[in-house]
mmCIF file of N, CA and C in Angstrom:
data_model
loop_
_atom_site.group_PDB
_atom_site.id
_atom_site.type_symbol
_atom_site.label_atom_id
_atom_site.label_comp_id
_atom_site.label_asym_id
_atom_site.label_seq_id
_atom_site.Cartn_x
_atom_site.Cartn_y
_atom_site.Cartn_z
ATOM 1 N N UNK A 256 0.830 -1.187 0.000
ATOM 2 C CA UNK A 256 0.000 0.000 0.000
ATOM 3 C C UNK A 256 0.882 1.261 0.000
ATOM 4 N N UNK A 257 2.060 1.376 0.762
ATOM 5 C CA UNK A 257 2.922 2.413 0.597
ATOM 6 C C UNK A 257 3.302 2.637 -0.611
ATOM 7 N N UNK A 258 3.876 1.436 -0.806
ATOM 8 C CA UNK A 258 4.823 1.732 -2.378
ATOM 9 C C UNK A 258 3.754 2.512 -3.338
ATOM 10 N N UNK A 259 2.069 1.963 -3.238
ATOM 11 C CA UNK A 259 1.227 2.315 -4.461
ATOM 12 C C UNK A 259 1.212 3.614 -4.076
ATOM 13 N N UNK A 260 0.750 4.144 -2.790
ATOM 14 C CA UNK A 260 0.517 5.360 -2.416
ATOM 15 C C UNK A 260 1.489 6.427 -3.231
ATOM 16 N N UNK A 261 3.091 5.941 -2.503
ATOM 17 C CA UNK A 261 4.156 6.873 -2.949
ATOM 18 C C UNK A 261 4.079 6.728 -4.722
ATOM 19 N N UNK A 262 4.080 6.461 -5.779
ATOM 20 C CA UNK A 262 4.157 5.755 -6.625
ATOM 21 C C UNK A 262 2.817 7.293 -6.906
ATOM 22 N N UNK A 263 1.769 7.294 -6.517
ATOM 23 C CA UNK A 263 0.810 8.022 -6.627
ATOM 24 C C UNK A 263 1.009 9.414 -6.527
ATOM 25 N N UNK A 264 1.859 10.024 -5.411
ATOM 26 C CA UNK A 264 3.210 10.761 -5.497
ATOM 27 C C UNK A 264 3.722 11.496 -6.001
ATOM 28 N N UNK A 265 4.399 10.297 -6.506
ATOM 29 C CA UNK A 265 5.374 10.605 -7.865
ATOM 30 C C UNK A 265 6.670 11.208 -6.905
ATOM 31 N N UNK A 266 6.526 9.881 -5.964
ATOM 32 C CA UNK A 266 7.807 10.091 -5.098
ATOM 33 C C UNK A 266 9.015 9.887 -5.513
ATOM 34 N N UNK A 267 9.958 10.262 -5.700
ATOM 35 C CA UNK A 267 11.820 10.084 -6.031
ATOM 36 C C UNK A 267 11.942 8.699 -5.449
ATOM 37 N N UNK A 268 11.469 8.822 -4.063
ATOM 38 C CA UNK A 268 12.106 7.548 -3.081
ATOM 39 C C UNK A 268 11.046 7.067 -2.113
ATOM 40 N N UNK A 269 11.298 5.990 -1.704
ATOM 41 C CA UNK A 269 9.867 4.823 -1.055
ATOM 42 C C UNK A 269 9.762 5.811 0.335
ATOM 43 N N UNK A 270 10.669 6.228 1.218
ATOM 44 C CA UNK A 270 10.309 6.883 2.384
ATOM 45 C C UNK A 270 11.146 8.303 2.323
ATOM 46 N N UNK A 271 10.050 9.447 2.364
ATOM 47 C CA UNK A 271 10.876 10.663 1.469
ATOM 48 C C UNK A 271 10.042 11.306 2.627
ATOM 49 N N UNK A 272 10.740 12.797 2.519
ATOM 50 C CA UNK A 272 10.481 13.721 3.521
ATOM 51 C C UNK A 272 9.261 14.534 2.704
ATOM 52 N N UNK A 273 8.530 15.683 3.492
ATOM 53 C CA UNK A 273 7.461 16.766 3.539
ATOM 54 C C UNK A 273 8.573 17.294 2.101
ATOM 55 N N UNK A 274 9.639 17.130 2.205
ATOM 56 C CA UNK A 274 10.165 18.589 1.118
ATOM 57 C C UNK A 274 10.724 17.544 -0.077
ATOM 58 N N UNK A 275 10.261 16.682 0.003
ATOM 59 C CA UNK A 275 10.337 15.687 -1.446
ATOM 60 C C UNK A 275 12.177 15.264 -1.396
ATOM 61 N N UNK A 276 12.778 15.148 -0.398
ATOM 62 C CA UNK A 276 13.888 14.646 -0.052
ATOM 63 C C UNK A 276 13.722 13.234 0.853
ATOM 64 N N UNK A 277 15.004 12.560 0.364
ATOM 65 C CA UNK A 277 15.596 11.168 0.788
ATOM 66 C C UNK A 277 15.561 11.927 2.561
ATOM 67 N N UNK A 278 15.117 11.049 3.586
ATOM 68 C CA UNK A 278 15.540 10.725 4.937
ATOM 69 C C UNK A 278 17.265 10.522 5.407
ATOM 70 N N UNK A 279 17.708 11.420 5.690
ATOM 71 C CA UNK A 279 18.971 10.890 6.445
ATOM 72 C C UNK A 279 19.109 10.306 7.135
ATOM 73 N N UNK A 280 20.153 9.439 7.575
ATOM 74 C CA UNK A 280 20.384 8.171 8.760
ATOM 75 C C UNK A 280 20.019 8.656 10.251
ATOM 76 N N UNK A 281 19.886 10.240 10.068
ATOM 77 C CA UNK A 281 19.835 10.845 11.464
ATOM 78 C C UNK A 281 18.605 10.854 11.930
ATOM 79 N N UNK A 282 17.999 11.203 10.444
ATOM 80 C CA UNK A 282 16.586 11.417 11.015
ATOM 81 C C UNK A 282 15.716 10.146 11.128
ATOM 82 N N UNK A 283 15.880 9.356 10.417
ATOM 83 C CA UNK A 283 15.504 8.022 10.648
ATOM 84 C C UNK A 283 15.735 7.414 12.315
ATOM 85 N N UNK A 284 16.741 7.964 12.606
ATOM 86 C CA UNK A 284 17.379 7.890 14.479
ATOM 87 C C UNK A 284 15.928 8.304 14.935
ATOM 88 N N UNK A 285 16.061 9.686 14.683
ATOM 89 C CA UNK A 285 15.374 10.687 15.136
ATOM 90 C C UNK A 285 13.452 9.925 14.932
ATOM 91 N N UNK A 286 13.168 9.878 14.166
ATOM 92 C CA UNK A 286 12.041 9.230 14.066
ATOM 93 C C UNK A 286 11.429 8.031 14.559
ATOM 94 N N UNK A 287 12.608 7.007 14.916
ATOM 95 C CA UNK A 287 12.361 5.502 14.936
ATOM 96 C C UNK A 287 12.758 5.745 16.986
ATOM 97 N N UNK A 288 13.201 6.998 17.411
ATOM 98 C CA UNK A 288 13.439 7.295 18.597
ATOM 99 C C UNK A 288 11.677 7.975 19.044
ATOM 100 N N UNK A 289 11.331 8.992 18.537
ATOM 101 C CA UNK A 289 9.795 9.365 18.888
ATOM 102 C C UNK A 289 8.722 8.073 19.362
ATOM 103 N N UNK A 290 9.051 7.394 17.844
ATOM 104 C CA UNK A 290 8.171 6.559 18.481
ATOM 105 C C UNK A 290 8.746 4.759 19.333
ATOM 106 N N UNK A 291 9.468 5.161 19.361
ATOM 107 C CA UNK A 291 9.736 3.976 20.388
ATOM 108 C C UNK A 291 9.201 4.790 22.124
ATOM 109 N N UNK A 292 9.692 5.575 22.176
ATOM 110 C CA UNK A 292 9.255 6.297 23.400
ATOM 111 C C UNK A 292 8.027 6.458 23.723
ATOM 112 N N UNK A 293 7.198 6.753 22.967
ATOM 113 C CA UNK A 293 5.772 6.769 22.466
ATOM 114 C C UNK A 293 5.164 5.487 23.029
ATOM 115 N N UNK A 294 5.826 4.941 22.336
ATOM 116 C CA UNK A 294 5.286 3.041 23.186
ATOM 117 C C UNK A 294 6.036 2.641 24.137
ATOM 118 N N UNK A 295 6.925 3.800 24.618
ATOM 119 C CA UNK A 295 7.405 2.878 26.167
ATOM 120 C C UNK A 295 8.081 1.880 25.808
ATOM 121 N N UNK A 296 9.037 2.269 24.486
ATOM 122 C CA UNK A 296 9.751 0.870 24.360
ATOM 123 C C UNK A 296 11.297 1.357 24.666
ATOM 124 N N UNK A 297 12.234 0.338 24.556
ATOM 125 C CA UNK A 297 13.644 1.035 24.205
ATOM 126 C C UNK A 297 13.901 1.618 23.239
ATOM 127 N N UNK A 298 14.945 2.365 22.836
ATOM 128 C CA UNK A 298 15.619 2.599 21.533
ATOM 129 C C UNK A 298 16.074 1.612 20.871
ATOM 130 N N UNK A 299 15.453 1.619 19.117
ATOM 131 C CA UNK A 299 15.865 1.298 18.298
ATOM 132 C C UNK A 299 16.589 1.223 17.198
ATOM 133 N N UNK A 300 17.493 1.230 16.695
ATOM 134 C CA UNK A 300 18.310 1.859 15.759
ATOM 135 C C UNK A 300 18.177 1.373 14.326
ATOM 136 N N UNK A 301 18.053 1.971 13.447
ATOM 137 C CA UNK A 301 17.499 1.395 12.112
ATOM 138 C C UNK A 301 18.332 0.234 11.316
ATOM 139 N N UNK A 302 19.512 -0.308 12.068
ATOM 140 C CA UNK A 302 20.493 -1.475 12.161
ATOM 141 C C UNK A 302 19.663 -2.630 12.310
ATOM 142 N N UNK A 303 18.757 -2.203 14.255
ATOM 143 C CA UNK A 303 18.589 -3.314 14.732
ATOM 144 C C UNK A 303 16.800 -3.689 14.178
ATOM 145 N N UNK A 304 16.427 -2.632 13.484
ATOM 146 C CA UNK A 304 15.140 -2.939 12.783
ATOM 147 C C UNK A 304 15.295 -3.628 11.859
ATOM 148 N N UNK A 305 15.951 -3.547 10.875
ATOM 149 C CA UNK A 305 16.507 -3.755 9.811
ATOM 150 C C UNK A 305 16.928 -5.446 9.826
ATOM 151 N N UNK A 306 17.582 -5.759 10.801
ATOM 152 C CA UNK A 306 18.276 -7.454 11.465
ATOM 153 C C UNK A 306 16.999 -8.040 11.696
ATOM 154 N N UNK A 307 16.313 -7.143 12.364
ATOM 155 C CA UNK A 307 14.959 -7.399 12.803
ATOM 156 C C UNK A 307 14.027 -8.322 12.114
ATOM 157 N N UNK A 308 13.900 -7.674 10.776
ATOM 158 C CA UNK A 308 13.313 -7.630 9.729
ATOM 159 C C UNK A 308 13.884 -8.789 8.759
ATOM 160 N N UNK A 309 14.653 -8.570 8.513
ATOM 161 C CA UNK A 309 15.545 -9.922 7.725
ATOM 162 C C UNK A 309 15.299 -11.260 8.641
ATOM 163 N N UNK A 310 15.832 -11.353 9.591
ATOM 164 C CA UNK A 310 15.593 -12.460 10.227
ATOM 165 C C UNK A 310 14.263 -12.703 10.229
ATOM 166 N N UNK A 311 12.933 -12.040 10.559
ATOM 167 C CA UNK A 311 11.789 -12.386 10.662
ATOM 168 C C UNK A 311 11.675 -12.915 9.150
ATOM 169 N N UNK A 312 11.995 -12.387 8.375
ATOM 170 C CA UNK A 312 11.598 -12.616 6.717
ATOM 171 C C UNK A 312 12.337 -14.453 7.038
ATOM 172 N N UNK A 313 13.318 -14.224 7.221
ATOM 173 C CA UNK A 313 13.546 -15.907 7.168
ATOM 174 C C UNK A 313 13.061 -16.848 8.022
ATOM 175 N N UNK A 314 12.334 -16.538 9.289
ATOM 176 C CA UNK A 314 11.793 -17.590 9.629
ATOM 177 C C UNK A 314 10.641 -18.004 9.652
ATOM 178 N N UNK A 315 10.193 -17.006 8.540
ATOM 179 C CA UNK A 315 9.138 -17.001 7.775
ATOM 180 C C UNK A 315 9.250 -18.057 6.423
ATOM 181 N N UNK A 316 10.349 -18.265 6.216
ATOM 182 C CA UNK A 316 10.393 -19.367 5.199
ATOM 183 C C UNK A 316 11.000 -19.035 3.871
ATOM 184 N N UNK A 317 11.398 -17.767 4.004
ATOM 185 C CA UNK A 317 11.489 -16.854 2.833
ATOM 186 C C UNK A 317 12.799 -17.198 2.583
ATOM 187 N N UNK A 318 12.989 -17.541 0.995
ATOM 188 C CA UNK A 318 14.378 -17.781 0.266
ATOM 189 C C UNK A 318 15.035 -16.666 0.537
ATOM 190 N N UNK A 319 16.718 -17.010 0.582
ATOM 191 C CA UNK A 319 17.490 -16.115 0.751
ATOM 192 C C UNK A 319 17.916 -15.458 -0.944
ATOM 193 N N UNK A 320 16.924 -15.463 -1.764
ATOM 194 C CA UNK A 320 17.394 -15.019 -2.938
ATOM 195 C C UNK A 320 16.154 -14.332 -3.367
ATOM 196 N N UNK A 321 15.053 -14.120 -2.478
ATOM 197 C CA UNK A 321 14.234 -13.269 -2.146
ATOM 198 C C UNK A 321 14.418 -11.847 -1.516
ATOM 199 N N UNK A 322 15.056 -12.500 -0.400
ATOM 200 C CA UNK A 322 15.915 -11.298 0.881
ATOM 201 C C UNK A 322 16.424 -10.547 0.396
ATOM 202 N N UNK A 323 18.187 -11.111 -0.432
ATOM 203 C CA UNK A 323 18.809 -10.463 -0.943
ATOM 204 C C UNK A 323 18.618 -9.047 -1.595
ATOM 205 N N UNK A 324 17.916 -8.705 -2.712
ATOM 206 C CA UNK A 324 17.599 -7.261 -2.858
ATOM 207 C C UNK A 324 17.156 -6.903 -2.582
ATOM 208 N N UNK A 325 16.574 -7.057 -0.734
ATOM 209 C CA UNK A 325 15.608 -5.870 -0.105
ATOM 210 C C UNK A 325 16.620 -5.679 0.570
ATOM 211 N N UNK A 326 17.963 -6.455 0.943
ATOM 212 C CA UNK A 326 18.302 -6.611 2.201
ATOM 213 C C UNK A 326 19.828 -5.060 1.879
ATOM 214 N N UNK A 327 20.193 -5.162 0.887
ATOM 215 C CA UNK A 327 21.290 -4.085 0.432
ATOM 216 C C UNK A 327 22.736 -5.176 0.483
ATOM 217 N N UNK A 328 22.286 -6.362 0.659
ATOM 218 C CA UNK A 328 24.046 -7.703 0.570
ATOM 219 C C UNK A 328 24.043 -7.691 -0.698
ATOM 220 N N UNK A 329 25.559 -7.567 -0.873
ATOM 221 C CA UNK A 329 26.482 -7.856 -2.128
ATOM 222 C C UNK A 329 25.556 -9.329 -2.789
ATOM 223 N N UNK A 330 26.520 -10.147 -1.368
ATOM 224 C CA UNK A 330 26.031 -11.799 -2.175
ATOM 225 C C UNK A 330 24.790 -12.363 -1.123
ATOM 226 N N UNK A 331 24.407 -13.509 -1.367
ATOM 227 C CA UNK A 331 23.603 -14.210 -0.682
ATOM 228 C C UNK A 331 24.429 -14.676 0.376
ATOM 229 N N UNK A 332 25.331 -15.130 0.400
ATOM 230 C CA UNK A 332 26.272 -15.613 1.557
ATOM 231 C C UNK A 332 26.007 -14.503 2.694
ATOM 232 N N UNK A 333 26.286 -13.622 2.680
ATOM 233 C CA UNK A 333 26.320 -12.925 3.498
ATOM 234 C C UNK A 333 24.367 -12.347 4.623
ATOM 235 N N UNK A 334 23.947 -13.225 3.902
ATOM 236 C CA UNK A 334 22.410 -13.610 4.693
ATOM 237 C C UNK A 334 22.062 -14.697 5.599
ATOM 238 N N UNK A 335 23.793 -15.528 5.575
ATOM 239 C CA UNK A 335 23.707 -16.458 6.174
ATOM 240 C C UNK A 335 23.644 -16.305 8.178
ATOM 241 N N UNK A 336 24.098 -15.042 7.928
ATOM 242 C CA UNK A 336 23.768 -14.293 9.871
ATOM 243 C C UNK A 336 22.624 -14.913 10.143
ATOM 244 N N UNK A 337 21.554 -14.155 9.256
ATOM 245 C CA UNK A 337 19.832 -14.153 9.434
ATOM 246 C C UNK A 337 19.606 -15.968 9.636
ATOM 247 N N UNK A 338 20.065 -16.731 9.152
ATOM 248 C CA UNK A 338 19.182 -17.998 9.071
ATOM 249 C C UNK A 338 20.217 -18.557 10.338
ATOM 250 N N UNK A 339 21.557 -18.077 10.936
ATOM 251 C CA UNK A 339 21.688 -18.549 12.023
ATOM 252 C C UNK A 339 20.882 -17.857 13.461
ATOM 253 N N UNK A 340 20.712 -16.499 13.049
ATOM 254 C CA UNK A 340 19.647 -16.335 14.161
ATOM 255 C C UNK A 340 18.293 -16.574 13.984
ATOM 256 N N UNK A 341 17.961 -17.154 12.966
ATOM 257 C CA UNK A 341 16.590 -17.812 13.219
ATOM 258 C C UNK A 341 16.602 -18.913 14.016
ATOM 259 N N UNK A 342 17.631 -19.981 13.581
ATOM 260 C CA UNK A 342 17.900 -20.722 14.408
ATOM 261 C C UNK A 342 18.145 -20.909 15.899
ATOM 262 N N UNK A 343 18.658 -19.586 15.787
ATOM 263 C CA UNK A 343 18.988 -19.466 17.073
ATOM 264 C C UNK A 343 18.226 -19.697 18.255
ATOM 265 N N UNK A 344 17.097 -18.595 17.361
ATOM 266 C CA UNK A 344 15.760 -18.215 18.760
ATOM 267 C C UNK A 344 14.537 -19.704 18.740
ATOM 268 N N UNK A 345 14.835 -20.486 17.394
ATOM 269 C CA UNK A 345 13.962 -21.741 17.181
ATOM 270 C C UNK A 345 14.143 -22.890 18.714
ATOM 271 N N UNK A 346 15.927 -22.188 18.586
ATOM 272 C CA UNK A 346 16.253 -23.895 19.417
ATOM 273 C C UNK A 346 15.417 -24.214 20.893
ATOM 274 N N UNK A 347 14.982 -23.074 21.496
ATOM 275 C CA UNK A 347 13.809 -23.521 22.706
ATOM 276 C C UNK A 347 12.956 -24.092 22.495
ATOM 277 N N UNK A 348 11.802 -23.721 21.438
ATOM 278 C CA UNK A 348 10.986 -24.635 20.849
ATOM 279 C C UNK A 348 11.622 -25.666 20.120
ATOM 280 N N UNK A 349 12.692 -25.500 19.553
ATOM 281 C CA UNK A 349 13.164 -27.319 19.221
ATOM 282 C C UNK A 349 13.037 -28.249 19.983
ATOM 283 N N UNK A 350 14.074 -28.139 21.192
ATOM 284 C CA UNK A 350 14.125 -28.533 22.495
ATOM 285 C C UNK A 350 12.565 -29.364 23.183
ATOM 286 N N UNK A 351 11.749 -28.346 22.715
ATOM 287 C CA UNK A 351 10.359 -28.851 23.701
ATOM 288 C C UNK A 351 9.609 -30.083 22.885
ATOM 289 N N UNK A 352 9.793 -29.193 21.635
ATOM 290 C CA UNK A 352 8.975 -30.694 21.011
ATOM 291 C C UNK A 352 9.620 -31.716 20.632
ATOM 292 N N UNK A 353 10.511 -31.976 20.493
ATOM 293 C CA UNK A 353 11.912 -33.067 20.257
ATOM 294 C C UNK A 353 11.437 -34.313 20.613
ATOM 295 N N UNK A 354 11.234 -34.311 22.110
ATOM 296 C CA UNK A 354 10.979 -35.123 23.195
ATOM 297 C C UNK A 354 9.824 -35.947 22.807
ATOM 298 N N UNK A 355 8.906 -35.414 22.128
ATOM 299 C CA UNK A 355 7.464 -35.648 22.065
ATOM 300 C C UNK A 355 7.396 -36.462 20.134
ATOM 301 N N UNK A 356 8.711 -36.691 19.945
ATOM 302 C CA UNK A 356 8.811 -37.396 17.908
ATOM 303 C C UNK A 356 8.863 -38.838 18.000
ATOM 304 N N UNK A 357 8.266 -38.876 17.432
ATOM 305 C CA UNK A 357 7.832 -40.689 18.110
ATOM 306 C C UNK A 357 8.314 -42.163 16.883
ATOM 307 N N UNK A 358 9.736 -42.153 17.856
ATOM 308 C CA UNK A 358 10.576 -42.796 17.218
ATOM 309 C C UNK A 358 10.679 -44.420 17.978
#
């Protein structure tokens, strides 16, 4: 819905400012800081959204040759972080149902 919106626009870029300019890394700080506070959350940094985001995309099932050009990696190799921290956070629920495979 964004993309169509902006697209409607006749935006330069997918997340663009009031004055038809690209977002700087600062203000993206600056923005992704309002509203974390807003919800009483911690600070987020558009790094750890971003990791966030990739990883959720993969343990969602999503090919890493999908990822790749949303993600800004050279190669696919380098997506291989994301599918070890999917793993990562899986292995508790691995653990539980393991027990219960009826061998």
């Amino acid at each position: 819905m964004h993309t169509e919106n902006m697209r409607k626009k006749h935006a330069t870029y997918l997340f663009e400012s009031s004055w038809k300019k690209k977002y700087t890394y600062r203000g993206i700080r600056m923005i992704l800081k309002k509203h974390s506070d807003q919800a009483e959350l911690p600070s987020i940094s558009p790094h750890k959204l971003r990791r966030f985001l990739l990883t959720w995309l993969k343990k969602q099932g999503i090919d890493h040759a999908l990822i790749q050009p949303y993600s800004g990696h050279a190669s696919r190799q380098s997506l291989e972080v994301y599918s070890k921290l999917a793993i990562t956070e899986t292995q508790e629920e691995y653990n539980r149902v393991i027990f219960s495979f009826p061998v």
